[in-house]
């Protein structure tokens, strides 16, 4: 048995863009640049789910990466499929050659923190 598999329905034949908020070993969350107009969009704090299987390159993403994707719904919110890195993102992050200072390969180290919007403090969350 494969467990529960949700039926996907692509919302439109247009690509959306956004920034990866967090990516673990096999999945993560994207903050879309523009709100997705769909009754399930509010689920998961308006974030878009992305699974490694839906990343066209097959390589893990990283927090802050710019991506484009087709949105789908599956009864549990909005997901991203056919996810592509925006032009130049892969070269900058993977080679480190375009960076002035050497920094660790971020995409190999899953982030452990939740995005600020999902953290404590509720709405507003500004400095006290």
Short mmCIF file of C-alpha atoms in Angstrom, two decimals:
data_model
loop_
_atom_site.label_atom_id
_atom_site.label_comp_id
_atom_site.label_asym_id
_atom_site.label_seq_id
_atom_site.Cartn_x
_atom_site.Cartn_y
_atom_site.Cartn_z
CA UNK A 1 0.00 0.00 0.00
CA UNK A 2 1.25 3.45 -0.90
CA UNK A 3 -0.59 5.34 1.84
CA UNK A 4 -2.96 8.14 0.99
CA UNK A 5 -2.35 9.86 -2.32
CA UNK A 6 -4.28 13.04 -2.94
CA UNK A 7 -5.59 13.82 -6.40
CA UNK A 8 -4.06 17.02 -7.75
CA UNK A 9 -5.83 19.61 -9.84
CA UNK A 10 -3.71 22.29 -11.52
CA UNK A 11 -5.22 25.72 -10.92
CA UNK A 12 -4.18 27.40 -14.20
CA UNK A 13 -1.60 27.12 -16.95
CA UNK A 14 0.34 30.12 -15.64
CA UNK A 15 3.59 30.04 -13.70
CA UNK A 16 3.68 31.72 -10.30
CA UNK A 17 6.85 33.05 -8.66
CA UNK A 18 7.94 33.17 -5.06
CA UNK A 19 10.67 32.67 -2.48
CA UNK A 20 11.43 29.47 -0.63
CA UNK A 21 10.81 30.01 3.09
CA UNK A 22 12.18 26.68 4.30
CA UNK A 23 13.28 23.42 2.74
CA UNK A 24 14.08 20.25 4.65
CA UNK A 25 15.31 16.97 3.20
CA UNK A 26 12.24 16.21 1.09
CA UNK A 27 9.82 19.14 1.22
CA UNK A 28 9.44 22.79 2.06
CA UNK A 29 7.30 25.92 1.77
CA UNK A 30 7.16 28.77 -0.71
CA UNK A 31 5.87 32.31 -0.10
CA UNK A 32 4.21 33.26 -3.39
CA UNK A 33 4.87 36.78 -4.69
CA UNK A 34 1.15 37.29 -5.37
CA UNK A 35 -1.71 35.78 -3.41
CA UNK A 36 -3.21 32.72 -5.09
CA UNK A 37 -6.94 33.17 -5.53
CA UNK A 38 -8.40 29.83 -4.43
CA UNK A 39 -10.58 28.66 -1.52
CA UNK A 40 -7.74 26.43 -0.19
CA UNK A 41 -5.08 29.16 -0.34
CA UNK A 42 -5.52 30.15 3.33
CA UNK A 43 -4.48 26.69 4.53
CA UNK A 44 -0.92 26.41 5.90
CA UNK A 45 -0.75 30.17 6.52
CA UNK A 46 -1.01 31.05 2.82
CA UNK A 47 2.21 29.15 2.11
CA UNK A 48 2.60 26.83 -0.90
CA UNK A 49 3.83 23.28 -0.26
CA UNK A 50 6.71 21.97 -2.39
CA UNK A 51 8.00 18.39 -2.47
CA UNK A 52 11.45 17.47 -3.77
CA UNK A 53 9.73 15.24 -6.36
CA UNK A 54 8.19 18.40 -7.88
CA UNK A 55 11.50 20.25 -8.27
CA UNK A 56 12.44 19.90 -11.95
CA UNK A 57 16.20 19.66 -11.27
CA UNK A 58 15.68 17.00 -8.59
CA UNK A 59 18.03 18.99 -6.34
CA UNK A 60 16.99 20.28 -2.89
CA UNK A 61 16.01 23.94 -2.62
CA UNK A 62 17.13 26.33 0.12
CA UNK A 63 15.64 29.18 2.12
CA UNK A 64 15.63 32.39 0.09
CA UNK A 65 15.83 30.71 -3.34
CA UNK A 66 13.68 32.35 -6.03
CA UNK A 67 11.47 29.90 -7.89
CA UNK A 68 8.65 29.68 -10.40
CA UNK A 69 5.98 26.97 -10.36
CA UNK A 70 2.54 25.82 -11.40
CA UNK A 71 0.06 25.78 -8.50
CA UNK A 72 -2.24 22.86 -7.76
CA UNK A 73 -4.84 22.05 -5.11
CA UNK A 74 -5.32 18.63 -3.54
CA UNK A 75 -7.83 19.16 -0.74
CA UNK A 76 -5.10 20.09 1.76
CA UNK A 77 -4.04 23.49 0.51
CA UNK A 78 -1.98 24.70 -2.43
CA UNK A 79 1.10 22.91 -3.74
CA UNK A 80 3.77 23.67 -6.32
CA UNK A 81 4.71 21.44 -9.24
CA UNK A 82 7.23 21.73 -12.08
CA UNK A 83 9.27 23.99 -9.79
CA UNK A 84 12.16 25.82 -11.47
CA UNK A 85 14.88 27.99 -9.98
CA UNK A 86 14.77 31.53 -11.35
CA UNK A 87 17.60 32.39 -13.78
CA UNK A 88 21.00 32.58 -12.11
CA UNK A 89 19.92 31.12 -8.75
CA UNK A 90 21.55 27.70 -9.27
CA UNK A 91 24.86 29.19 -10.45
CA UNK A 92 25.13 31.59 -7.52
CA UNK A 93 24.22 29.10 -4.81
CA UNK A 94 25.95 25.97 -6.07
CA UNK A 95 29.28 27.37 -7.24
CA UNK A 96 29.80 30.14 -4.73
CA UNK A 97 32.02 31.69 -7.42
CA UNK A 98 29.82 34.75 -7.84
CA UNK A 99 29.83 35.46 -4.12
CA UNK A 100 32.50 37.79 -2.74
CA UNK A 101 32.93 35.78 0.43
CA UNK A 102 32.93 32.01 0.69
CA UNK A 103 29.90 30.80 2.59
CA UNK A 104 28.68 27.27 3.28
CA UNK A 105 26.53 25.55 0.69
CA UNK A 106 23.21 26.52 2.26
CA UNK A 107 21.05 24.21 0.15
CA UNK A 108 22.75 21.16 1.68
CA UNK A 109 21.90 22.25 5.22
CA UNK A 110 18.16 22.11 5.94
CA UNK A 111 17.00 25.01 8.05
CA UNK A 112 15.65 24.08 11.45
CA UNK A 113 13.78 27.30 12.22
CA UNK A 114 10.24 28.07 11.20
CA UNK A 115 9.56 31.17 9.10
CA UNK A 116 8.92 34.26 11.23
CA UNK A 117 5.26 34.40 10.13
CA UNK A 118 4.62 30.96 11.61
CA UNK A 119 6.46 31.64 14.86
CA UNK A 120 5.27 32.84 18.25
CA UNK A 121 3.64 36.17 18.86
CA UNK A 122 0.71 36.04 16.46
CA UNK A 123 -0.13 38.84 14.05
CA UNK A 124 1.80 42.06 14.12
CA UNK A 125 4.87 40.54 15.75
CA UNK A 126 6.85 43.79 15.60
CA UNK A 127 9.40 44.87 18.20
CA UNK A 128 7.94 45.51 21.63
#
